[in-house]
Coordinates of C-alpha atoms in Angstrom, one line a residue:
M1 CA 48.4 41.5 79.8
N2 CA 48.7 41.0 76.1
T3 CA 50.9 43.8 74.6
Y4 CA 50.1 45.1 71.1
R5 CA 53.0 46.6 69.1
L6 CA 52.6 48.5 65.8
N7 CA 55.9 49.0 64.0
N8 CA 57.6 47.9 67.2
I9 CA 56.0 50.7 69.2
D10 CA 54.0 49.6 72.2
L11 CA 50.5 51.0 71.8
G12 CA 50.2 50.9 75.6
S13 CA 52.5 53.9 75.7
F14 CA 49.6 55.9 74.2
G15 CA 47.2 54.7 76.9
F16 CA 45.9 51.8 74.8
I17 CA 44.4 48.8 76.5
A18 CA 43.1 45.8 74.5
G19 CA 39.4 45.1 74.4
K20 CA 37.3 42.3 73.1
Q21 CA 35.8 41.6 69.7
N22 CA 32.1 40.8 69.5
E23 CA 31.4 37.2 70.6
S24 CA 35.1 36.7 71.6
N25 CA 37.4 37.4 74.5
I26 CA 40.4 38.6 72.4
A27 CA 41.0 42.0 70.8
L28 CA 42.0 40.8 67.4
T29 CA 39.9 39.2 64.6
G30 CA 40.8 38.0 61.2
C31 CA 44.3 36.9 62.2
F32 CA 43.4 33.2 61.9
D33 CA 41.5 33.5 58.6
M34 CA 42.5 31.7 55.4
P35 CA 42.7 34.2 52.5
A36 CA 40.6 33.9 49.4
R37 CA 42.1 33.0 46.1
I38 CA 42.9 35.6 43.5
G39 CA 42.6 35.4 39.7
K40 CA 40.2 33.2 37.8
T41 CA 39.3 30.1 39.9
F42 CA 37.0 28.3 37.5
H43 CA 35.3 28.4 34.1
S44 CA 31.6 27.9 33.4
W45 CA 31.2 26.2 30.0
G46 CA 27.8 27.0 28.5
D47 CA 27.2 23.5 27.2
E48 CA 28.2 21.5 30.3
H49 CA 26.7 21.2 33.7
S50 CA 28.6 22.4 36.8
I51 CA 32.0 24.2 36.4
E52 CA 35.6 23.4 35.6
P53 CA 37.7 24.3 38.7
Y54 CA 41.2 25.7 38.2
V55 CA 43.0 23.6 40.8
S56 CA 46.5 22.8 39.5
A57 CA 49.4 24.2 41.4
S58 CA 50.2 26.9 38.9
E59 CA 46.6 28.2 39.0
I60 CA 46.4 28.7 42.7
Q61 CA 47.3 32.1 44.2
F62 CA 46.1 33.8 47.3
G63 CA 45.3 37.3 48.3
G64 CA 45.5 38.9 51.7
R65 CA 43.3 39.1 54.7
S66 CA 41.7 41.9 56.9
I67 CA 42.6 42.1 60.6
S68 CA 40.8 44.2 63.1
L69 CA 42.1 45.4 66.5
T70 CA 39.8 46.9 69.1
G71 CA 40.5 48.5 72.5
Y72 CA 40.4 51.7 74.5
I73 CA 42.6 54.7 75.0
Y74 CA 42.4 55.9 78.6
G75 CA 43.2 59.4 79.7
S76 CA 42.6 62.0 82.5
N77 CA 39.9 63.7 80.4
R78 CA 38.6 63.8 76.8
A79 CA 41.3 66.1 75.7
D80 CA 44.0 63.8 77.0
C81 CA 42.4 60.8 75.3
Q82 CA 42.1 62.7 72.0
S83 CA 45.8 63.9 72.3
K84 CA 47.0 60.3 72.8
A85 CA 44.9 59.1 69.8
T86 CA 46.3 61.9 67.7
S87 CA 49.8 60.7 68.6
V88 CA 48.9 57.2 67.4
F89 CA 47.6 58.7 64.1
K90 CA 50.8 60.6 63.6
Q91 CA 52.8 57.4 63.9
I92 CA 50.5 55.7 61.3
D93 CA 50.9 58.8 59.0
G94 CA 54.6 58.2 59.0
F95 CA 54.4 54.6 57.7
T96 CA 55.6 54.2 54.1
D97 CA 55.5 50.4 53.8
L98 CA 54.2 47.4 55.6
V99 CA 54.9 47.4 59.4
P100 CA 54.7 44.5 61.9
L101 CA 51.7 44.2 64.1
T102 CA 52.9 42.0 67.0
C103 CA 51.0 40.5 69.9
K104 CA 50.5 37.2 71.7
W105 CA 48.6 35.8 68.7
G106 CA 51.4 36.3 66.2
T107 CA 53.2 38.8 64.0
Y108 CA 51.5 40.2 60.9
Q109 CA 53.0 42.5 58.2
V110 CA 50.2 45.1 57.7
Y111 CA 49.1 48.6 56.7
V112 CA 46.1 50.6 57.8
N113 CA 43.6 50.4 55.0
E114 CA 40.4 51.9 56.6
P115 CA 39.5 54.8 58.9
V116 CA 40.5 54.4 62.5
L117 CA 37.2 54.7 64.4
G118 CA 36.9 56.3 67.8
N119 CA 33.9 56.6 70.1
F120 CA 34.0 58.1 73.6
L121 CA 32.7 56.0 76.6
G122 CA 32.4 58.7 79.2
D123 CA 35.2 61.3 79.7
H124 CA 38.1 59.0 80.3
A125 CA 37.9 56.3 77.7
L126 CA 38.0 56.4 73.9
K127 CA 36.9 53.1 72.3
I128 CA 39.0 52.7 69.2
S129 CA 39.1 50.2 66.3
F130 CA 42.0 49.7 63.9
S131 CA 41.5 48.0 60.5
F132 CA 44.6 46.5 58.9
R133 CA 45.3 44.6 55.7
E134 CA 47.8 41.8 55.5
P135 CA 48.4 41.6 51.8
V136 CA 50.8 38.6 51.9
V137 CA 49.8 35.7 54.2
E138 CA 52.3 33.0 55.0
M139 CA 50.6 29.7 54.4
N140 CA 53.2 27.2 55.7
G141 CA 51.0 24.8 57.6
V142 CA 51.8 21.1 57.7
L143 CA 49.6 18.9 55.5
P144 CA 47.6 16.5 57.7
V145 CA 48.1 12.8 57.0
A146 CA 45.1 10.7 55.9
T147 CA 44.2 7.9 58.3
G148 CA 41.4 6.4 56.3
A149 CA 38.6 7.9 58.4
S150 CA 35.1 7.1 57.3
Y151 CA 33.9 10.7 57.7
G152 CA 35.8 13.9 57.2
I153 CA 37.9 15.4 54.4
D154 CA 40.2 13.3 52.2
G155 CA 40.1 10.4 54.8
I156 CA 40.9 12.7 57.7
S157 CA 38.3 13.0 60.5
F158 CA 37.3 16.4 61.8
K159 CA 38.6 15.4 65.2
E160 CA 42.0 14.9 63.6
L161 CA 41.6 18.2 61.8
G162 CA 41.1 19.9 65.2
G163 CA 37.5 20.0 66.1
V164 CA 33.9 18.9 65.4
L165 CA 31.7 19.5 62.3
V166 CA 28.8 21.5 63.5
S167 CA 26.9 21.8 60.2
S168 CA 27.2 21.4 56.4
N169 CA 24.3 23.4 55.1
G170 CA 23.8 23.9 51.4
G171 CA 22.6 22.2 48.3
Q172 CA 24.2 18.8 48.4
F173 CA 20.9 17.0 47.8
N174 CA 19.5 19.6 45.4
R175 CA 19.8 20.0 41.7
P176 CA 21.8 23.3 41.1
A177 CA 20.0 26.3 39.7
P178 CA 20.1 26.7 35.9
R179 CA 22.5 29.4 34.5
S180 CA 21.0 32.8 34.0
Q181 CA 19.4 33.5 30.7
T182 CA 19.0 36.7 28.6
V183 CA 16.3 36.2 26.0
N184 CA 14.2 38.8 24.3
V185 CA 11.1 37.9 22.3
W186 CA 8.8 40.4 20.8
G187 CA 5.3 40.2 22.2
K188 CA 5.7 37.3 24.6
E189 CA 7.9 35.9 27.4
G190 CA 11.1 34.5 26.1
Y191 CA 12.9 31.5 27.6
A192 CA 16.0 29.3 27.3
V193 CA 16.8 25.9 28.7
T194 CA 20.3 26.2 30.1
K195 CA 22.8 23.9 31.9
T196 CA 23.1 24.0 35.7
E197 CA 25.6 25.9 37.8
T198 CA 27.3 24.1 40.7
N199 CA 26.5 23.2 44.3
E200 CA 28.1 24.8 47.3
L201 CA 28.1 23.8 50.9
N202 CA 28.8 25.9 54.0
L203 CA 30.8 24.0 56.6
K204 CA 31.0 25.1 60.2
I205 CA 33.8 23.5 62.2
F206 CA 34.2 24.1 66.0
I207 CA 37.9 24.1 66.6
D208 CA 38.7 23.1 70.2
Q209 CA 42.4 22.8 71.3
S210 CA 44.4 22.8 74.5
G211 CA 46.1 26.2 73.9
L212 CA 47.2 28.8 71.4
V213 CA 50.0 26.7 69.8
D214 CA 47.8 23.7 69.0
F215 CA 44.9 26.0 67.9
K216 CA 47.1 27.8 65.4
N217 CA 48.7 24.5 64.2
K218 CA 45.4 22.9 63.5
I219 CA 44.1 25.9 61.6
S220 CA 47.3 26.2 59.6
S221 CA 47.1 22.5 58.8
L222 CA 43.5 22.7 57.6
S223 CA 44.4 25.8 55.5
A224 CA 47.3 23.8 53.9
L225 CA 44.9 20.9 53.1
L226 CA 42.2 23.2 51.5
A227 CA 44.9 25.1 49.6
A228 CA 46.6 22.0 48.2
P229 CA 46.3 21.4 44.4
G230 CA 43.5 19.2 43.2
M231 CA 40.1 18.5 44.5
R232 CA 39.2 17.5 48.1
V233 CA 36.4 15.1 49.0
F234 CA 34.1 15.8 51.9
V235 CA 32.3 12.7 53.3
P236 CA 29.5 13.5 55.8
E237 CA 28.4 11.0 58.4
R238 CA 25.1 10.9 56.6
G239 CA 24.9 11.6 52.9
T240 CA 27.0 11.1 49.8
P241 CA 30.7 12.2 49.2
F242 CA 31.0 15.7 47.8
S243 CA 34.0 16.6 45.6
F244 CA 35.0 20.3 46.1
F245 CA 37.6 23.0 46.1
V246 CA 37.9 26.2 48.2
K247 CA 38.1 29.6 46.5
D248 CA 37.0 32.0 49.2
G249 CA 39.2 30.8 52.0
F250 CA 37.6 30.6 55.5
K251 CA 36.9 32.8 58.5
V252 CA 37.5 32.0 62.2
T253 CA 35.2 33.8 64.6
N254 CA 33.9 33.4 68.2
V255 CA 37.5 33.0 69.4
F256 CA 37.9 32.4 73.1
S257 CA 41.2 31.9 74.8
H258 CA 41.5 30.4 78.3
V259 CA 44.4 29.1 80.4
N260 CA 44.3 25.5 79.0
R261 CA 41.9 25.8 76.2
M262 CA 41.4 27.8 73.0
T263 CA 38.3 27.6 70.8
G264 CA 36.8 29.2 67.7
M265 CA 34.2 28.7 65.0
L266 CA 35.6 28.1 61.5
E267 CA 33.2 28.8 58.6
C268 CA 34.1 27.8 55.0
K269 CA 32.2 27.7 51.8
I270 CA 33.2 24.7 49.6
T271 CA 32.4 24.6 45.9
G272 CA 31.7 21.5 43.8
G273 CA 33.1 21.0 40.4
N274 CA 33.3 18.8 37.4
V275 CA 36.2 16.5 38.3
G276 CA 35.9 14.6 35.1
V277 CA 38.1 17.1 33.3
L278 CA 40.8 17.0 36.0
A279 CA 43.9 15.0 36.1
L280 CA 44.1 13.0 39.4
L281 CA 47.0 14.3 41.5
P282 CA 49.5 11.8 43.1
P283 CA 50.2 11.8 46.8
V284 CA 52.6 14.2 48.5
V285 CA 55.5 12.2 50.0
N286 CA 58.0 13.6 52.5
A287 CA 60.7 11.1 53.5
G288 CA 61.7 13.2 56.5
N289 CA 64.9 14.4 58.0
D290 CA 68.4 13.2 57.3
Y291 CA 70.1 11.3 60.1
T292 CA 73.8 11.3 61.3
L293 CA 75.0 8.3 63.3
D294 CA 78.2 7.0 64.9
P295 CA 79.2 3.5 64.0
S296 CA 78.6 2.3 67.6
I297 CA 74.9 3.3 67.1
N298 CA 74.0 1.1 64.2
Q299 CA 70.2 1.6 64.1
I300 CA 67.7 4.4 63.8
L301 CA 63.9 4.7 63.9
I302 CA 62.6 6.9 61.1
T303 CA 60.1 9.3 62.7
S304 CA 59.7 12.4 60.5
A305 CA 58.2 11.0 57.3
S306 CA 54.7 11.8 56.0
V307 CA 52.4 11.0 53.1
T308 CA 49.3 13.0 52.1
P309 CA 46.8 11.8 49.5
R310 CA 45.2 14.1 47.0
S311 CA 42.3 14.1 44.6
G312 CA 40.1 12.4 47.1
A313 CA 42.2 9.3 47.2
L314 CA 43.4 7.1 50.1
I315 CA 47.0 5.8 50.7
V316 CA 47.0 2.1 50.1
S317 CA 50.7 1.3 50.5
V318 CA 54.1 2.7 51.5
L319 CA 57.4 1.0 50.9
W320 CA 61.0 1.9 52.1
E321 CA 64.0 0.7 50.1
L322 CA 67.7 1.2 50.1
A323 CA 68.3 3.2 46.9
Y324 CA 72.1 3.4 46.8
T325 CA 75.1 4.0 49.0
E326 CA 78.3 6.0 49.1
P327 CA 80.6 4.2 48.7
F328 CA 78.8 1.6 46.6
G329 CA 77.9 -1.8 48.0
L330 CA 77.0 -1.0 51.6
S331 CA 74.0 -2.8 53.1
L332 CA 71.5 -2.4 55.9
N333 CA 68.2 -4.0 57.1
I334 CA 64.8 -2.2 57.1
L335 CA 62.3 -3.6 59.5
N336 CA 58.7 -2.8 58.9
E337 CA 59.5 -1.4 55.5
D338 CA 55.8 -1.3 54.6
T339 CA 55.0 1.2 57.4
L340 CA 55.6 4.9 57.5
F341 CA 58.0 4.7 60.5
P342 CA 60.4 1.8 60.0
L343 CA 63.4 0.7 62.1
V344 CA 66.7 0.7 60.1
K345 CA 69.4 -1.6 61.5
G346 CA 72.8 -2.9 60.5
I347 CA 74.4 0.5 59.7
D348 CA 77.8 -0.9 60.5
N349 CA 80.0 0.8 57.9
R350 CA 81.0 4.4 57.4
G351 CA 79.2 6.0 54.5
V352 CA 76.0 7.5 53.3
Y353 CA 72.9 5.4 52.9
H354 CA 70.2 6.8 50.7
L355 CA 66.6 5.6 51.4
K356 CA 63.6 5.9 49.1
L357 CA 60.0 6.1 50.3
T358 CA 57.3 5.2 47.8
A359 CA 53.6 5.8 48.4
R360 CA 50.7 4.5 46.2
D361 CA 47.1 5.8 46.5
S362 CA 43.7 4.3 45.6
N363 CA 43.7 6.2 42.3
G364 CA 46.7 4.2 41.2
N365 CA 49.1 7.1 41.4
S366 CA 52.4 7.0 43.3
S367 CA 55.1 9.4 44.4
E368 CA 58.5 8.9 46.0
A369 CA 60.9 10.9 48.1
F370 CA 64.4 10.4 49.5
T371 CA 66.3 10.8 52.8
K372 CA 69.8 9.7 53.9
I373 CA 71.6 8.2 56.9
I374 CA 75.1 9.4 57.3
S375 CA 77.3 7.0 59.3
R376 CA 80.6 8.6 60.5
D377 CA 83.5 7.9 62.8
Q378 CA 83.3 8.2 66.6
P379 CA 83.6 11.9 67.7
I380 CA 87.0 13.0 68.9
T381 CA 87.0 14.0 72.6
N382 CA 89.5 16.9 73.1
V383 CA 91.2 16.9 76.5
F384 CA 92.5 20.2 77.9
P385 CA 96.3 19.7 77.9
F386 CA 97.1 21.9 80.9
T387 CA 96.6 21.3 84.7
F388 CA 96.6 24.0 87.3
S389 CA 98.6 23.7 90.5
Y390 CA 96.1 25.9 92.4
N391 CA 92.5 26.0 93.0
L392 CA 90.2 28.2 91.0
L393 CA 87.7 30.3 93.0

């Protein structure tokens, strides 16, 4: 059974048993949502079509998200149920700051921000719903790596993002509506010819993974992609590419958890913008972990590097180089230096080898990152200096 703890107190001690959200088989909803941005996210210039998105790193901040928990408080009679519920309410009344809500699905720092709703089902069960607010959401997902997919987002297919695109409804093929007008003319109808607003599409993505860990990782990765600076590019299987940014986050509903499968429906509104006024952002390059080797092991396969394109670009080349060494003058060989995961050989001398990874995208921008290989002496094996003349039992 999934245990729910609020401020480290097991709600089960008050007779609480988790229920199911509508069109779901888990008791929690909102816990997988991407929060909406806060502050000004775009500007609508009166003399230009579309809008100017605010998508530089310094302009992107996020708010919180709402989480709901539903279940039942069981008791010997109505009075017992009400008494147990009152005990829960007293615990909540004592909170003076955020408290952890902990369960199988994760841990969330929350406060109760709406009435706790109760409704009796017979004389022995009180259906109860808690509404929480998580004001600070950790968005630490790993950016997915573009593979040059023909359809998807920024060269990443929806399968690689975790699921299947169900629909992309909206005005992609429409001319956006003109901006609203306020014109008063005495004695007749006034009018004004205005510039257009911007198009928006509603994406529905069915997330289908083998379990909770993969489910959460894919959603966090997609959240990281949509939260990254710059514009994204959605390429449908049929239609034209659509340059967009996300200002309202996304919601994950219809969550079902089974032994070897977890699914949910992710719904996200994407907003088009005038990319002509934006600087194209270079790729994000991560050269990966540092490595420590003994001289007898003179080679290593780099496995933790990653490159993520931005501004709708694709990665066209990567290159590994030996930048410098400590002490100066050491050498090594990099096999497959034009791939993301090269084999480095010939690390025969003690020292530190600094490697540089450079990636260039289809917009002509490039970025670089560094990692190092530390070659050290053989480890010293300490031998216990004493022997015993008797057997140890």
